[in-house]
Each structure stands twice: as structure tokens, then as C-alpha cells.
Amino acid sequence: MMIDSSSTRQIDMEKEREAQEHVWGNDDGQLVASCLVPTQARAERTTGGYRISGRWPFSSGVSICQWVLVLLVQPVKEGPPDRIFALLNLADCEVEDTWFVTGLAGTGSNDVIARDVFVPDSHLLRVNDLNGGPTPGSAVNAEHIYELPIFGVF
């Protein structure tokens, strides 16, 4: 299941503690799911963040979580698209029960749907900033694990 240290480690790599405080400030038992398959997702840059809408399928364990980390893929003028992790409060989203399988039924890998949800800059993290070495969150989380390449330990 994706309710693991990978999701929480990504949040701890955020450049400011704001996202960490939003998730665990009042309740260190908050759970974070993730979904890295952006289908029908779009994001529009706005003052202080993005407005996003879309569907992210196969988010394991999402029905028992309070937060979800989703992937956005943003086109750029030149080169490959920019990939951005966005931290969403599930209270602002819909979880659609789509997981009707015989095997692995317990994972509850349902779809997350966001409709015009505002995501502040403090809840965004560029994947390219996680390729190894200092991350935007290294100043507030100095342990070496926060400098490991994200996909090398995922």
C-alpha cells in the first residue's frame, strides 16, 4: 500500500514546514495516500498556487486516509513536462469506489477526484528537485534520508 514512509518523506522534503504542519500539526496520526497516475488531470497556475481538477486512479488505502499526494504533469515551452507532487486534503476531494477485484481487495485502490481544488505553493514539490542531494526541505529536515533520490528508494 502507498500509505508508507515514501509519501510522508515527500511531504518532509517540502521547502517550508507549512505542509507538514497542515498534515500533522494537530494530529500526528494523519495518514497520507498517494497516486502517481494523472489521468484527466489539469492544473492552472494562479496566484499563490494551482487550481487543479482531475482523476487519479488506484490510490491504495485512500479510504482510510485524510490526505493524498498526487502527481501533476505540466507542459513547458521546451523539453520534457514538469512533474509536480501536489498534497491535497481529501476533505476537498471525492473518493470514488472503483476497486471491484477478487485479488488484493483489501488495498482499496480507489480513484481520487478533485474539482477545482486550490493547492498552495507550500503544498507543491517538483519531482526534479528530488533527484538526489539537498531538497527544498533540507533546511528543516537535515537527516540524510531527505537527500536520497525519490525514485531510488520508492
mmCIF file of C-alpha atoms in Angstrom:
data_model
loop_
_atom_site.group_PDB
_atom_site.id
_atom_site.type_symbol
_atom_site.label_atom_id
_atom_site.label_comp_id
_atom_site.label_asym_id
_atom_site.label_seq_id
_atom_site.Cartn_x
_atom_site.Cartn_y
_atom_site.Cartn_z
ATOM 1 C CA MET A 1 0.000 0.000 0.000
ATOM 2 C CA MET A 2 1.112 3.545 -0.588
ATOM 3 C CA ILE A 3 0.406 4.620 2.972
ATOM 4 C CA ASP A 4 4.047 4.468 3.834
ATOM 5 C CA SER A 5 7.140 6.450 4.548
ATOM 6 C CA SER A 6 7.551 7.369 0.870
ATOM 7 C CA SER A 7 4.524 9.668 0.986
ATOM 8 C CA THR A 8 5.478 11.148 4.335
ATOM 9 C CA ARG A 9 9.110 11.540 3.293
ATOM 10 C CA GLN A 10 7.997 13.527 0.251
ATOM 11 C CA ILE A 11 5.999 15.872 2.468
ATOM 12 C CA ASP A 12 9.041 16.308 4.722
ATOM 13 C CA MET A 13 11.006 17.376 1.622
ATOM 14 C CA GLU A 14 8.728 20.402 1.182
ATOM 15 C CA LYS A 15 10.585 23.690 1.323
ATOM 16 C CA GLU A 16 8.591 25.006 4.251
ATOM 17 C CA ARG A 17 7.048 23.396 7.294
ATOM 18 C CA GLU A 18 3.597 24.663 6.325
ATOM 19 C CA ALA A 19 2.569 21.457 4.544
ATOM 20 C CA GLN A 20 3.940 19.335 7.381
ATOM 21 C CA GLU A 21 2.029 21.418 9.921
ATOM 22 C CA HIS A 22 -1.193 21.167 7.901
ATOM 23 C CA VAL A 23 -0.921 17.384 7.874
ATOM 24 C CA TRP A 24 0.460 16.569 11.335
ATOM 25 C CA GLY A 25 0.275 19.823 13.324
ATOM 26 C CA ASN A 26 -2.762 18.854 15.402
ATOM 27 C CA ASP A 27 -2.787 15.088 14.845
ATOM 28 C CA ASP A 28 0.316 13.037 14.224
ATOM 29 C CA GLY A 29 -1.915 10.095 13.262
ATOM 30 C CA GLN A 30 -2.964 11.603 9.931
ATOM 31 C CA LEU A 31 -2.483 9.185 7.030
ATOM 32 C CA VAL A 32 -1.341 10.103 3.527
ATOM 33 C CA ALA A 33 -2.088 8.050 0.426
ATOM 34 C CA SER A 34 -0.558 8.712 -2.953
ATOM 35 C CA CYS A 35 -1.395 8.318 -6.592
ATOM 36 C CA LEU A 36 1.125 8.825 -9.342
ATOM 37 C CA VAL A 37 -1.142 8.191 -12.341
ATOM 38 C CA PRO A 38 -2.538 11.537 -13.507
ATOM 39 C CA THR A 39 -5.416 10.749 -15.839
ATOM 40 C CA GLN A 40 -7.735 13.507 -16.947
ATOM 41 C CA ALA A 41 -5.796 15.896 -14.694
ATOM 42 C CA ARG A 42 -5.208 19.552 -15.350
ATOM 43 C CA ALA A 43 -3.672 22.336 -13.340
ATOM 44 C CA GLU A 44 -3.903 26.067 -13.853
ATOM 45 C CA ARG A 45 -1.347 28.386 -12.297
ATOM 46 C CA THR A 46 -2.920 31.082 -10.156
ATOM 47 C CA THR A 47 -1.740 33.500 -7.507
ATOM 48 C CA GLY A 48 -0.044 31.525 -4.743
ATOM 49 C CA GLY A 49 -0.513 28.046 -6.202
ATOM 50 C CA TYR A 50 -2.533 25.988 -8.665
ATOM 51 C CA ARG A 51 -6.200 25.204 -9.209
ATOM 52 C CA ILE A 52 -6.405 21.543 -10.092
ATOM 53 C CA SER A 53 -9.044 19.191 -11.382
ATOM 54 C CA GLY A 54 -8.744 15.583 -12.387
ATOM 55 C CA ARG A 55 -8.905 11.932 -11.563
ATOM 56 C CA TRP A 56 -6.131 9.801 -10.101
ATOM 57 C CA PRO A 57 -6.891 6.053 -10.149
ATOM 58 C CA PHE A 58 -5.523 3.247 -7.983
ATOM 59 C CA SER A 59 -4.798 5.193 -4.793
ATOM 60 C CA SER A 60 -4.269 2.314 -2.384
ATOM 61 C CA GLY A 61 -5.680 2.759 1.096
ATOM 62 C CA VAL A 62 -7.148 6.158 0.310
ATOM 63 C CA SER A 63 -10.434 5.453 2.078
ATOM 64 C CA ILE A 64 -8.729 5.470 5.489
ATOM 65 C CA CYS A 65 -6.519 8.496 4.793
ATOM 66 C CA GLN A 66 -7.028 12.191 5.353
ATOM 67 C CA TRP A 67 -4.556 13.414 2.711
ATOM 68 C CA VAL A 68 -3.333 12.316 -0.710
ATOM 69 C CA LEU A 69 -0.219 13.121 -2.695
ATOM 70 C CA VAL A 70 -0.995 13.245 -6.425
ATOM 71 C CA LEU A 71 1.177 13.823 -9.456
ATOM 72 C CA LEU A 72 0.643 16.683 -11.900
ATOM 73 C CA VAL A 73 2.301 16.786 -15.301
ATOM 74 C CA GLN A 74 2.695 20.331 -16.608
ATOM 75 C CA PRO A 75 3.794 21.097 -20.179
ATOM 76 C CA VAL A 76 6.701 23.505 -20.594
ATOM 77 C CA LYS A 77 7.826 25.529 -23.620
ATOM 78 C CA GLU A 78 10.878 23.353 -24.260
ATOM 79 C CA GLY A 79 11.893 19.935 -23.028
ATOM 80 C CA PRO A 80 10.035 17.297 -21.063
ATOM 81 C CA PRO A 81 6.995 18.226 -18.998
ATOM 82 C CA ASP A 82 7.438 19.352 -15.416
ATOM 83 C CA ARG A 83 6.227 16.762 -12.899
ATOM 84 C CA ILE A 84 4.908 18.154 -9.624
ATOM 85 C CA PHE A 85 3.672 16.421 -6.486
ATOM 86 C CA ALA A 86 0.589 18.124 -5.031
ATOM 87 C CA LEU A 87 -0.628 17.487 -1.489
ATOM 88 C CA LEU A 88 -4.425 17.510 -1.261
ATOM 89 C CA ASN A 89 -6.689 17.376 1.747
ATOM 90 C CA LEU A 90 -9.135 14.567 0.992
ATOM 91 C CA ALA A 91 -11.909 16.661 2.547
ATOM 92 C CA ASP A 92 -11.633 18.762 -0.651
ATOM 93 C CA CYS A 93 -11.834 15.712 -2.932
ATOM 94 C CA GLU A 94 -14.098 12.806 -3.720
ATOM 95 C CA VAL A 95 -13.020 9.193 -3.359
ATOM 96 C CA GLU A 96 -14.857 7.054 -5.881
ATOM 97 C CA ASP A 97 -15.156 3.365 -5.056
ATOM 98 C CA THR A 98 -13.895 1.704 -8.237
ATOM 99 C CA TRP A 99 -11.935 -1.196 -6.774
ATOM 100 C CA PHE A 100 -14.015 -4.277 -7.525
ATOM 101 C CA VAL A 101 -11.458 -7.061 -7.681
ATOM 102 C CA THR A 102 -11.105 -10.536 -6.256
ATOM 103 C CA GLY A 103 -7.398 -10.433 -5.519
ATOM 104 C CA LEU A 104 -5.937 -7.572 -3.472
ATOM 105 C CA ALA A 105 -9.420 -6.429 -2.476
ATOM 106 C CA GLY A 106 -8.043 -5.185 0.858
ATOM 107 C CA THR A 107 -5.907 -2.496 -0.763
ATOM 108 C CA GLY A 108 -8.986 -0.412 -1.585
ATOM 109 C CA SER A 109 -7.190 1.208 -4.503
ATOM 110 C CA ASN A 110 -9.930 3.664 -5.372
ATOM 111 C CA ASP A 111 -9.958 6.799 -7.518
ATOM 112 C CA VAL A 112 -9.386 10.308 -6.177
ATOM 113 C CA ILE A 113 -11.312 13.081 -7.916
ATOM 114 C CA ALA A 114 -10.518 16.783 -7.480
ATOM 115 C CA ARG A 115 -12.736 19.503 -8.869
ATOM 116 C CA ASP A 116 -11.235 22.989 -8.960
ATOM 117 C CA VAL A 117 -9.222 22.487 -5.761
ATOM 118 C CA PHE A 118 -6.765 25.227 -4.808
ATOM 119 C CA VAL A 119 -3.324 23.870 -3.863
ATOM 120 C CA PRO A 120 -0.998 26.469 -2.310
ATOM 121 C CA ASP A 121 2.648 26.623 -3.370
ATOM 122 C CA SER A 122 3.646 25.259 0.044
ATOM 123 C CA HIS A 123 1.850 22.002 -0.864
ATOM 124 C CA LEU A 124 3.708 21.535 -4.177
ATOM 125 C CA LEU A 125 7.015 19.807 -4.806
ATOM 126 C CA ARG A 126 8.774 19.450 -8.159
ATOM 127 C CA VAL A 127 9.937 15.902 -8.868
ATOM 128 C CA ASN A 128 13.160 17.261 -10.409
ATOM 129 C CA ASP A 129 14.064 18.707 -7.007
ATOM 130 C CA LEU A 130 14.197 15.157 -5.603
ATOM 131 C CA ASN A 131 16.888 13.630 -7.807
ATOM 132 C CA GLY A 132 19.469 13.385 -5.006
ATOM 133 C CA GLY A 133 21.303 15.937 -2.912
ATOM 134 C CA PRO A 134 19.719 18.772 -0.980
ATOM 135 C CA THR A 135 15.970 19.074 -1.377
ATOM 136 C CA PRO A 136 13.799 22.124 -0.759
ATOM 137 C CA GLY A 137 13.120 20.698 2.726
ATOM 138 C CA SER A 138 16.732 20.002 3.705
ATOM 139 C CA ALA A 139 16.898 23.206 5.745
ATOM 140 C CA VAL A 140 14.176 21.981 8.107
ATOM 141 C CA ASN A 141 14.874 18.226 7.835
ATOM 142 C CA ALA A 142 18.626 17.762 7.892
ATOM 143 C CA GLU A 143 18.704 13.956 8.072
ATOM 144 C CA HIS A 144 20.401 12.253 5.108
ATOM 145 C CA ILE A 145 17.269 10.311 4.104
ATOM 146 C CA TYR A 146 15.727 13.559 2.827
ATOM 147 C CA GLU A 147 18.544 13.901 0.287
ATOM 148 C CA LEU A 148 18.167 10.457 -1.293
ATOM 149 C CA PRO A 149 16.736 10.337 -4.839
ATOM 150 C CA ILE A 150 12.999 9.820 -4.515
ATOM 151 C CA PHE A 151 12.678 7.034 -7.056
ATOM 152 C CA GLY A 152 15.813 5.264 -5.861
ATOM 153 C CA VAL A 153 14.155 4.443 -2.526
ATOM 154 C CA PHE A 154 10.489 4.412 -3.540
#
